[in-house]
Amino acid sequence: MSVLDSTTTILSSGVRLTVPLAFAACGEYLAQRAGAMNISVEAMMLGAAFTSIATASATGSATIGLAAGVLTGLVLGFVHGNLSHRAQINTFVVGLVLNALVLGLTSYLITTEQFASHQVGMLSIPVLQDIPLIGQPLFSGRWPAYLLILLVPLTWWLVARSRWGLELRAVGENPQAADVAGIKVNVRRRQALLWCGALAGLGGAYLAVGEVGSFNQNMTAGRGYIVIAAVIFGAWRLGRTLIGCLVFGLSDAMRLALPALGVTINSQLLVAAPYLLALLAMLLFTTKHREPAALGRPFQRGST
Amino acid sequence: MSAPSLMDPDDLGRRFLARLRPGRDGWLTASVTFGLVAVALAVSALLLMLTGASPSASLSAIWTGSLATTTGWTTTLLNAAPLLLVAIGACICASAGSFNIGQEGQVLVGGLFGAWVGLRLALPGPTMVVVVMAAAAVGGGLWAALSALMSRFRGVNVVVSTLLMTFLAIQLVTFAVSSPWLQESAQGSSGIADAQSNPLPASALLAHFGQYPSLQLNAGLFIALVAAVGVALVLSRSRWGFRVRMVGLNPLAAKHTGVRVAALGGFTLALSGAFAGLAGGLLLASPVSPNRLQPGLSDNVGWDGLLVALVARNRPLIAIPVAFGFAVLRAGGDFLSATGVPYYLIDIVKALLVLAFVAPPILVDLFRRRRSGTPSTPSPLPVVPTKMEAVA
């Protein structure tokens, strides 16, 4: 295999591994801007991956499976939002318990039945896919991947340009002031978590019915946490968050591809890379106060 | 205290203690808890029936595997000790208002330090065990202290950094056991390094306690029990414990009474890591485990111990029976999976039970607020500030 071919292969697999991260990161970015520290992205992705395969297997349609995945994410976002931002249970507790619950539930349910393999179709853009090096990675893939072209600008517009997004950011920075201004803080956070759930669900479903075509136990394998790392790495900017996703996706692709190419590199270091990079990014950037000021703090009227 | 206090310290103490007691809705909370636990168990039974297994047979399997036999008791108590240690650590730092969720990693790093010292040193007699345990505690403590330092000097969110450090710890241990550091003897004939360290020498292992041939109690259980009682006393009776709770309940008031809030918060975080590390040492040096460092050493003990602390609402003495209950589920779950029911069912039961125990006081509070129409009463659980620098 020539150098060009293997580079293209690594890039292709890197992009494929980035897409689910990018979907979920869009959602997590919006939730964190609202001050909702959602650590149950892992649960949302994993749960959606399972239901998408189960539904696709039952209905015979991978597209319906994809929709079921989004719905699962929405349901989990609803549950997380109500427990954390209505019942005011510590949001990290809720996240941990949901992650444990969904991991247990999916691992258990997958043993009860055999699911047929289903995959959504490929979509290759005729001329562009022939561009050397980047043609195959960018313009040939499973069709839901192209939803990113729609959803990334939409997320950006929602957060940065819409009135709802302005209120959302106010809720994330200073919930007390937002409350005084008549914004329903916890309602906004629950709405943000619904968006987060839908997109994380799409990411998880893409992983299952898009790339793999089946469900394996714990198939997201910490990707939800990497998504959180990406948002931190991106210092709460959407563009940088997506670059973070690409870096993490490529490092994952390298880990898978390098041994096959005969390059020996420490695989533990490559697995640890996203977390290490996110920690370094936090060490370097947090003093600039880019983090939403109320991130992870519950809001209750009357408390300071 | 060195700085002038805002109020009479005794009055302040009584107010804080009042906050720690269960609220006026004790009975309502208890009945809601009972109802939710019943729902959680019913859902689990429903899931069981989905696989065609019989809930009653599964329940009796859990019973047989955990409490009905002496072997079961051994497994249960061996499981309980590290869970309890992790939970105690979580109680301490939660009392001080910082939230450590990286115990899983701290357990592993504790095991790594313990294994490294145990394989490198040859000390006479009982000093060896003590040194291995101390090394494990130091390892876990240092790993948590890294998060504390990042928080203190760069304002990095403790929850997020402890979470990320867990994944680093897993890779660190995977790397360490596949490297020659922990393997002095020749590697397997296949030429591939085993994914585990050499076994620890017998002198580094915890002693059996008592002369019961089938009930293998080891010193770990007693370490954990003594630690639980000790920490409960220190937190509720000592001046230091009072300061810790004051930092957790009202950092600003604590700061004004002269407590070094950030330093105390960082120290309790490191202390909670040390307890998790000690739990790792226990797992490593227990007489029935393989006595090697493996990436699977922690086996979710860190996550489960954290859940124990949550259910116990950060009270070390309550954590004793809760840890025992979780240990029953773990031991019984192992036995259950031998009968063909997937172990994951136990994970579901655990998560549902945690929700059933954590939710009621908050739901009752929410319900009261709705009924009375009053704007809000402070939440019965201390509100956890996630950034120590907010008050530093």
CSV table of C-alpha atoms in Angstrom, one decimal, chain B residues 3-364:
chain,number,residue,atom,x,y,z
B,3,ALA,CA,-10.0,34.3,63.7
B,4,PRO,CA,-13.0,35.9,65.4
B,5,SER,CA,-16.2,33.9,64.9
B,6,LEU,CA,-19.3,35.4,63.6
B,7,MET,CA,-21.6,33.7,66.0
B,8,ASP,CA,-21.4,31.7,69.1
B,9,PRO,CA,-19.6,28.5,68.0
B,10,ASP,CA,-22.0,26.2,69.9
B,11,ASP,CA,-25.0,27.8,68.3
B,12,LEU,CA,-23.4,27.5,64.9
B,13,GLY,CA,-22.6,23.8,65.6
B,14,ARG,CA,-26.2,23.1,66.6
B,15,ARG,CA,-27.5,24.7,63.4
B,16,PHE,CA,-25.2,22.7,61.3
B,17,LEU,CA,-26.0,19.5,63.1
B,18,ALA,CA,-29.7,20.2,62.6
B,19,ARG,CA,-29.1,20.4,58.9
B,20,LEU,CA,-27.5,16.9,59.0
B,21,ARG,CA,-30.4,15.2,60.7
B,22,PRO,CA,-33.3,13.8,58.6
B,23,GLY,CA,-36.0,16.4,58.1
B,24,ARG,CA,-39.4,16.7,59.6
B,25,ASP,CA,-40.9,14.4,56.9
B,26,GLY,CA,-39.1,11.3,58.1
B,27,TRP,CA,-42.1,9.0,57.8
B,28,LEU,CA,-43.2,10.3,54.5
B,29,THR,CA,-39.6,10.0,53.2
B,30,ALA,CA,-39.4,6.5,54.5
B,31,SER,CA,-42.6,5.4,52.9
B,32,VAL,CA,-41.7,7.0,49.6
B,33,THR,CA,-38.3,5.2,49.8
B,34,PHE,CA,-40.1,1.9,50.5
B,35,GLY,CA,-42.4,2.4,47.6
B,36,LEU,CA,-39.5,3.2,45.2
B,37,VAL,CA,-37.4,0.3,46.3
B,38,ALA,CA,-40.4,-2.0,45.7
B,39,VAL,CA,-40.8,-0.5,42.2
B,40,ALA,CA,-37.0,-1.0,41.6
B,41,LEU,CA,-37.2,-4.6,42.6
B,42,ALA,CA,-40.4,-5.2,40.5
B,43,VAL,CA,-38.7,-3.7,37.4
B,44,SER,CA,-35.7,-6.0,38.0
B,45,ALA,CA,-38.0,-9.0,38.4
B,46,LEU,CA,-39.8,-8.0,35.2
B,47,LEU,CA,-36.5,-7.9,33.4
B,48,LEU,CA,-35.6,-11.3,34.7
B,49,MET,CA,-38.8,-12.8,33.5
B,50,LEU,CA,-38.0,-11.3,30.1
B,51,THR,CA,-35.2,-13.8,29.8
B,52,GLY,CA,-37.4,-16.6,31.0
B,53,ALA,CA,-35.6,-16.9,34.3
B,54,SER,CA,-37.5,-17.2,37.5
B,55,PRO,CA,-37.2,-14.3,39.9
B,56,SER,CA,-37.6,-16.5,43.0
B,57,ALA,CA,-34.9,-18.9,41.8
B,58,SER,CA,-32.6,-15.9,41.1
B,59,LEU,CA,-33.3,-14.4,44.5
B,60,SER,CA,-32.5,-17.7,46.2
B,61,ALA,CA,-29.3,-17.9,44.1
B,62,ILE,CA,-28.3,-14.4,45.3
B,63,TRP,CA,-29.1,-15.6,48.9
B,64,THR,CA,-27.1,-18.8,48.5
B,65,GLY,CA,-24.1,-17.0,47.0
B,66,SER,CA,-23.9,-14.3,49.6
B,67,LEU,CA,-25.3,-15.1,53.0
B,68,ALA,CA,-26.5,-18.8,53.2
B,69,THR,CA,-23.0,-20.4,53.3
B,70,THR,CA,-19.8,-19.6,55.0
B,71,THR,CA,-18.1,-19.3,51.5
B,72,GLY,CA,-20.8,-16.8,50.6
B,73,TRP,CA,-20.2,-14.8,53.8
B,74,THR,CA,-16.4,-14.8,53.0
B,75,THR,CA,-17.1,-13.4,49.6
B,76,THR,CA,-19.6,-10.9,50.9
B,77,LEU,CA,-17.3,-9.6,53.6
B,78,LEU,CA,-14.3,-9.5,51.3
B,79,ASN,CA,-16.3,-7.4,48.9
B,80,ALA,CA,-17.6,-5.1,51.6
B,81,ALA,CA,-14.3,-3.9,53.0
B,82,PRO,CA,-13.0,-2.1,49.9
B,83,LEU,CA,-16.4,-0.7,49.1
B,84,LEU,CA,-16.7,0.7,52.6
B,85,LEU,CA,-13.2,2.3,52.4
B,86,VAL,CA,-14.0,4.0,49.1
B,87,ALA,CA,-17.3,5.2,50.5
B,88,ILE,CA,-15.7,6.6,53.6
B,89,GLY,CA,-13.3,8.6,51.5
B,90,ALA,CA,-16.3,9.9,49.4
B,91,CYS,CA,-18.1,10.9,52.6
B,92,ILE,CA,-15.1,13.0,53.8
B,93,CYS,CA,-14.7,15.0,50.7
B,94,ALA,CA,-18.4,15.4,50.1
B,95,SER,CA,-18.7,16.7,53.6
B,96,ALA,CA,-16.2,19.4,52.6
B,97,GLY,CA,-18.2,20.2,49.5
B,98,SER,CA,-15.9,18.8,46.8
B,99,PHE,CA,-17.1,15.9,44.8
B,100,ASN,CA,-14.6,13.2,43.9
B,101,ILE,CA,-15.9,10.8,41.2
B,102,GLY,CA,-12.5,9.4,40.3
B,103,GLN,CA,-12.3,6.6,42.9
B,104,GLU,CA,-12.2,3.9,40.3
B,105,GLY,CA,-8.9,5.4,39.0
B,106,GLN,CA,-7.6,6.0,42.5
B,107,VAL,CA,-8.2,2.4,43.5
B,108,LEU,CA,-6.2,1.3,40.5
B,109,VAL,CA,-3.3,3.7,41.2
B,110,GLY,CA,-3.3,2.6,44.8
B,111,GLY,CA,-3.0,-1.0,43.6
B,112,LEU,CA,-0.2,0.1,41.3
B,113,PHE,CA,1.8,1.7,44.1
B,114,GLY,CA,1.1,-1.2,46.4
B,115,ALA,CA,2.2,-3.7,43.8
B,116,TRP,CA,5.3,-1.8,43.0
B,117,VAL,CA,6.4,-1.5,46.6
B,118,GLY,CA,5.4,-5.1,47.3
B,119,LEU,CA,7.5,-6.4,44.4
B,120,ARG,CA,10.5,-4.2,45.0
B,121,LEU,CA,10.9,-4.3,48.8
B,122,ALA,CA,11.6,-7.2,51.1
B,123,LEU,CA,10.9,-6.1,54.6
B,124,PRO,CA,10.7,-8.4,57.6
B,125,GLY,CA,7.5,-9.7,59.0
B,126,PRO,CA,4.4,-7.6,59.4
B,127,THR,CA,6.1,-4.3,58.4
B,128,MET,CA,5.8,-5.5,54.8
B,129,VAL,CA,2.0,-5.5,54.8
B,130,VAL,CA,1.9,-2.1,56.5
B,131,VAL,CA,4.3,-0.6,54.0
B,132,VAL,CA,2.3,-2.0,51.0
B,133,MET,CA,-0.9,-0.7,52.4
B,134,ALA,CA,0.6,2.7,53.1
B,135,ALA,CA,2.0,2.8,49.6
B,136,ALA,CA,-1.4,2.0,48.2
B,137,ALA,CA,-2.9,4.8,50.2
B,138,VAL,CA,-0.2,7.2,49.2
B,139,GLY,CA,-0.7,6.3,45.5
B,140,GLY,CA,-4.5,6.9,45.6
B,141,GLY,CA,-3.9,10.1,47.6
B,142,LEU,CA,-1.4,11.4,45.1
B,143,TRP,CA,-3.6,10.7,42.2
B,144,ALA,CA,-6.5,12.6,43.8
B,145,ALA,CA,-4.1,15.3,44.9
B,146,LEU,CA,-3.2,16.0,41.3
B,147,SER,CA,-6.9,17.0,40.7
B,148,ALA,CA,-6.8,19.0,43.9
B,149,LEU,CA,-3.7,20.9,42.7
B,150,MET,CA,-5.2,21.5,39.3
B,151,SER,CA,-8.2,22.9,41.0
B,152,ARG,CA,-6.3,25.1,43.4
B,153,PHE,CA,-3.8,26.6,41.0
B,154,ARG,CA,-5.6,26.6,37.6
B,155,GLY,CA,-9.2,26.4,38.6
B,156,VAL,CA,-9.9,23.1,36.9
B,157,ASN,CA,-13.3,21.6,37.8
B,158,VAL,CA,-12.7,18.8,40.3
B,159,VAL,CA,-15.5,16.6,39.1
B,160,VAL,CA,-14.3,16.7,35.5
B,161,SER,CA,-10.6,16.3,36.3
B,162,THR,CA,-11.2,13.3,38.6
B,163,LEU,CA,-13.4,11.7,36.0
B,164,LEU,CA,-10.8,12.2,33.2
B,165,MET,CA,-8.0,11.0,35.5
B,166,THR,CA,-9.8,7.7,36.0
B,167,PHE,CA,-9.4,6.9,32.3
B,168,LEU,CA,-5.7,7.9,32.5
B,169,ALA,CA,-5.3,5.6,35.5
B,170,ILE,CA,-6.8,2.6,33.6
B,171,GLN,CA,-4.2,3.2,30.8
B,172,LEU,CA,-1.4,3.8,33.2
B,173,VAL,CA,-2.0,0.4,34.9
B,174,THR,CA,-2.5,-1.4,31.6
B,175,PHE,CA,0.8,0.1,30.5
B,176,ALA,CA,2.6,-0.7,33.8
B,177,VAL,CA,1.5,-4.4,33.8
B,178,SER,CA,2.6,-4.9,30.3
B,179,SER,CA,6.0,-3.3,30.9
B,180,PRO,CA,9.0,-5.0,32.6
B,181,TRP,CA,8.6,-2.7,35.7
B,182,LEU,CA,6.4,-5.1,37.5
B,183,GLN,CA,7.6,-8.3,36.0
B,184,GLU,CA,11.0,-9.6,37.2
B,185,SER,CA,10.5,-13.2,36.2
B,186,ALA,CA,10.7,-14.3,32.6
B,187,GLN,CA,7.6,-13.4,30.5
B,188,GLY,CA,5.3,-16.1,29.2
B,189,SER,CA,6.7,-18.5,26.7
B,190,SER,CA,4.5,-17.0,24.0
B,191,GLY,CA,6.7,-13.9,24.2
B,192,ILE,CA,3.7,-11.7,24.9
B,193,ALA,CA,3.8,-10.0,28.2
B,194,ASP,CA,1.0,-11.1,30.5
B,195,ALA,CA,-1.5,-8.4,31.3
B,196,GLN,CA,-0.8,-8.7,34.9
B,197,SER,CA,2.1,-8.2,37.3
B,198,ASN,CA,4.1,-10.9,39.1
B,199,PRO,CA,2.3,-12.2,42.2
B,200,LEU,CA,3.1,-10.4,45.5
B,201,PRO,CA,5.2,-12.2,48.0
B,202,ALA,CA,3.3,-13.9,50.8
B,203,SER,CA,4.6,-11.5,53.4
B,204,ALA,CA,2.9,-8.6,51.6
B,205,LEU,CA,-0.5,-10.2,52.0
B,206,LEU,CA,-3.1,-9.3,54.6
B,207,ALA,CA,-3.4,-11.8,57.4
B,208,HIS,CA,-6.3,-14.1,57.9
B,209,PHE,CA,-8.1,-13.1,61.0
B,210,GLY,CA,-9.2,-15.7,63.4
B,211,GLN,CA,-9.1,-19.5,63.1
B,212,TYR,CA,-12.1,-20.2,60.9
B,213,PRO,CA,-11.1,-22.5,58.1
B,214,SER,CA,-14.1,-21.8,55.8
B,215,LEU,CA,-14.9,-18.2,56.9
B,216,GLN,CA,-11.8,-16.3,55.7
B,217,LEU,CA,-12.1,-13.0,57.4
B,218,ASN,CA,-9.1,-10.9,56.7
B,219,ALA,CA,-7.7,-7.8,58.3
B,220,GLY,CA,-9.1,-5.7,55.6
B,221,LEU,CA,-12.6,-5.8,57.0
B,222,PHE,CA,-11.4,-4.6,60.3
B,223,ILE,CA,-9.3,-1.8,58.8
B,224,ALA,CA,-12.5,-0.7,57.0
B,225,LEU,CA,-14.7,-0.9,60.0
B,226,VAL,CA,-12.2,0.9,62.2
B,227,ALA,CA,-11.8,3.6,59.5
B,228,ALA,CA,-15.6,4.1,59.3
B,229,VAL,CA,-16.1,4.5,63.0
B,230,GLY,CA,-12.9,6.7,63.2
B,231,VAL,CA,-14.0,9.0,60.4
B,232,ALA,CA,-17.5,9.2,61.7
B,233,LEU,CA,-16.1,10.3,65.1
B,234,VAL,CA,-13.6,12.7,63.6
B,235,LEU,CA,-16.2,14.3,61.3
B,236,SER,CA,-18.9,14.7,64.0
B,237,ARG,CA,-16.8,15.4,67.1
B,238,SER,CA,-13.5,16.9,66.4
B,239,ARG,CA,-12.7,20.5,65.6
B,240,TRP,CA,-11.2,19.5,62.3
B,241,GLY,CA,-14.4,17.6,61.4
B,242,PHE,CA,-16.5,20.6,62.3
B,243,ARG,CA,-14.4,22.8,60.0
B,244,VAL,CA,-14.8,20.3,57.2
B,245,ARG,CA,-18.6,20.3,57.5
B,246,MET,CA,-18.6,24.0,57.8
B,247,VAL,CA,-16.7,24.3,54.5
B,248,GLY,CA,-19.3,21.9,52.9
B,249,LEU,CA,-22.3,23.7,54.2
B,250,ASN,CA,-21.3,27.3,54.0
B,251,PRO,CA,-17.8,28.0,52.5
B,252,LEU,CA,-18.3,31.7,52.9
B,253,ALA,CA,-19.0,31.5,56.6
B,254,ALA,CA,-16.1,29.1,57.0
B,255,LYS,CA,-13.8,31.5,55.3
B,256,HIS,CA,-14.9,34.3,57.6
B,257,THR,CA,-14.3,32.2,60.7
B,258,GLY,CA,-10.7,31.7,59.5
B,259,VAL,CA,-10.8,28.3,57.9
B,260,ARG,CA,-8.5,27.9,54.9
B,261,VAL,CA,-11.3,26.7,52.7
B,262,ALA,CA,-9.3,25.9,49.5
B,263,ALA,CA,-6.5,24.1,51.4
B,264,LEU,CA,-9.0,22.1,53.5
B,265,GLY,CA,-11.0,21.2,50.4
B,266,GLY,CA,-7.9,20.0,48.6
B,267,PHE,CA,-6.7,18.0,51.6
B,268,THR,CA,-10.0,16.2,51.9
B,269,LEU,CA,-9.9,15.4,48.2
B,270,ALA,CA,-6.5,13.9,48.6
B,271,LEU,CA,-7.7,12.0,51.7
B,272,SER,CA,-10.6,10.5,49.8
B,273,GLY,CA,-8.2,9.4,47.2
B,274,ALA,CA,-6.0,7.8,49.9
B,275,PHE,CA,-9.0,5.8,51.2
B,276,ALA,CA,-9.7,4.7,47.6
B,277,GLY,CA,-6.0,3.8,47.2
B,278,LEU,CA,-6.1,1.8,50.4
B,279,ALA,CA,-9.1,-0.1,49.0
B,280,GLY,CA,-6.9,-0.9,46.0
B,281,GLY,CA,-4.3,-2.2,48.4
B,282,LEU,CA,-6.9,-4.4,50.1
B,283,LEU,CA,-8.0,-5.8,46.7
B,284,LEU,CA,-4.4,-6.5,45.8
B,285,ALA,CA,-3.3,-8.1,49.1
B,286,SER,CA,-6.4,-10.1,49.9
B,287,PRO,CA,-5.6,-13.7,50.6
B,288,VAL,CA,-8.1,-15.1,48.1
B,289,SER,CA,-7.5,-12.8,45.1
B,290,PRO,CA,-4.7,-13.6,42.6
B,291,ASN,CA,-2.5,-11.1,44.4
B,292,ARG,CA,-1.3,-9.6,41.2
B,293,LEU,CA,-1.9,-6.1,39.7
B,294,GLN,CA,-4.3,-6.4,36.8
B,295,PRO,CA,-6.2,-3.7,34.8
B,296,GLY,CA,-9.4,-5.4,36.1
B,297,LEU,CA,-8.3,-5.1,39.7
B,298,SER,CA,-10.7,-2.5,40.7
B,299,ASP,CA,-13.7,-4.3,39.0
B,300,ASN,CA,-16.0,-1.3,39.5
B,301,VAL,CA,-15.3,-1.1,43.2
B,302,GLY,CA,-14.6,2.6,42.8
B,303,TRP,CA,-17.9,3.3,41.1
B,304,ASP,CA,-19.8,1.1,43.5
B,305,GLY,CA,-18.2,2.6,46.6
B,306,LEU,CA,-19.2,6.0,45.3
B,307,LEU,CA,-22.8,4.8,45.0
B,308,VAL,CA,-22.5,3.4,48.6
B,309,ALA,CA,-21.6,6.9,49.8
B,310,LEU,CA,-24.5,8.4,47.8
B,311,VAL,CA,-27.1,6.0,49.3
B,312,ALA,CA,-25.6,6.6,52.8
B,313,ARG,CA,-25.9,10.3,52.2
B,314,ASN,CA,-22.3,10.8,53.1
B,315,ARG,CA,-22.6,9.4,56.6
B,316,PRO,CA,-19.8,7.0,57.3
B,317,LEU,CA,-21.7,4.9,59.9
B,318,ILE,CA,-24.7,4.5,57.6
B,319,ALA,CA,-22.2,3.5,54.9
B,320,ILE,CA,-21.4,0.3,56.9
B,321,PRO,CA,-24.7,-1.5,56.3
B,322,VAL,CA,-25.0,0.0,52.8
B,323,ALA,CA,-21.6,-1.3,51.8
B,324,PHE,CA,-22.7,-4.7,53.2
B,325,GLY,CA,-25.8,-4.6,51.1
B,326,PHE,CA,-23.9,-3.8,48.0
B,327,ALA,CA,-21.4,-6.6,48.8
B,328,VAL,CA,-24.3,-9.0,49.1
B,329,LEU,CA,-25.4,-7.9,45.6
B,330,ARG,CA,-21.9,-8.3,44.3
B,331,ALA,CA,-21.3,-11.7,45.9
B,332,GLY,CA,-24.8,-13.0,45.1
B,333,GLY,CA,-24.5,-11.6,41.5
B,334,ASP,CA,-21.4,-13.7,40.9
B,335,PHE,CA,-23.2,-16.7,42.1
B,336,LEU,CA,-26.3,-15.8,40.0
B,337,SER,CA,-24.3,-15.5,36.8
B,338,ALA,CA,-23.1,-19.0,37.4
B,339,THR,CA,-26.7,-20.1,37.0
B,340,GLY,CA,-26.9,-18.5,33.5
B,341,VAL,CA,-28.5,-15.2,34.4
B,342,PRO,CA,-26.2,-12.4,33.1
B,343,TYR,CA,-24.3,-10.5,35.9
B,344,TYR,CA,-25.4,-7.2,34.3
B,345,LEU,CA,-28.8,-7.7,35.9
B,346,ILE,CA,-27.1,-6.9,39.2
B,347,ASP,CA,-25.8,-3.6,37.8
B,348,ILE,CA,-29.4,-2.7,36.8
B,349,VAL,CA,-30.6,-3.6,40.3
B,350,LYS,CA,-27.9,-1.5,41.9
B,351,ALA,CA,-28.5,1.6,39.7
B,352,LEU,CA,-32.3,1.4,40.3
B,353,LEU,CA,-31.8,0.9,44.1
B,354,VAL,CA,-29.5,3.9,44.2
B,355,LEU,CA,-32.2,6.1,42.5
B,356,ALA,CA,-34.8,4.7,44.9
B,357,PHE,CA,-32.7,5.7,47.9
B,358,VAL,CA,-31.4,9.0,46.6
B,359,ALA,CA,-34.6,10.5,45.2
B,360,PRO,CA,-37.2,10.4,48.1
B,361,PRO,CA,-36.1,13.2,50.4
B,362,ILE,CA,-35.8,15.5,47.4
B,363,LEU,CA,-39.1,14.4,46.0
B,364,VAL,CA,-40.8,15.0,49.4
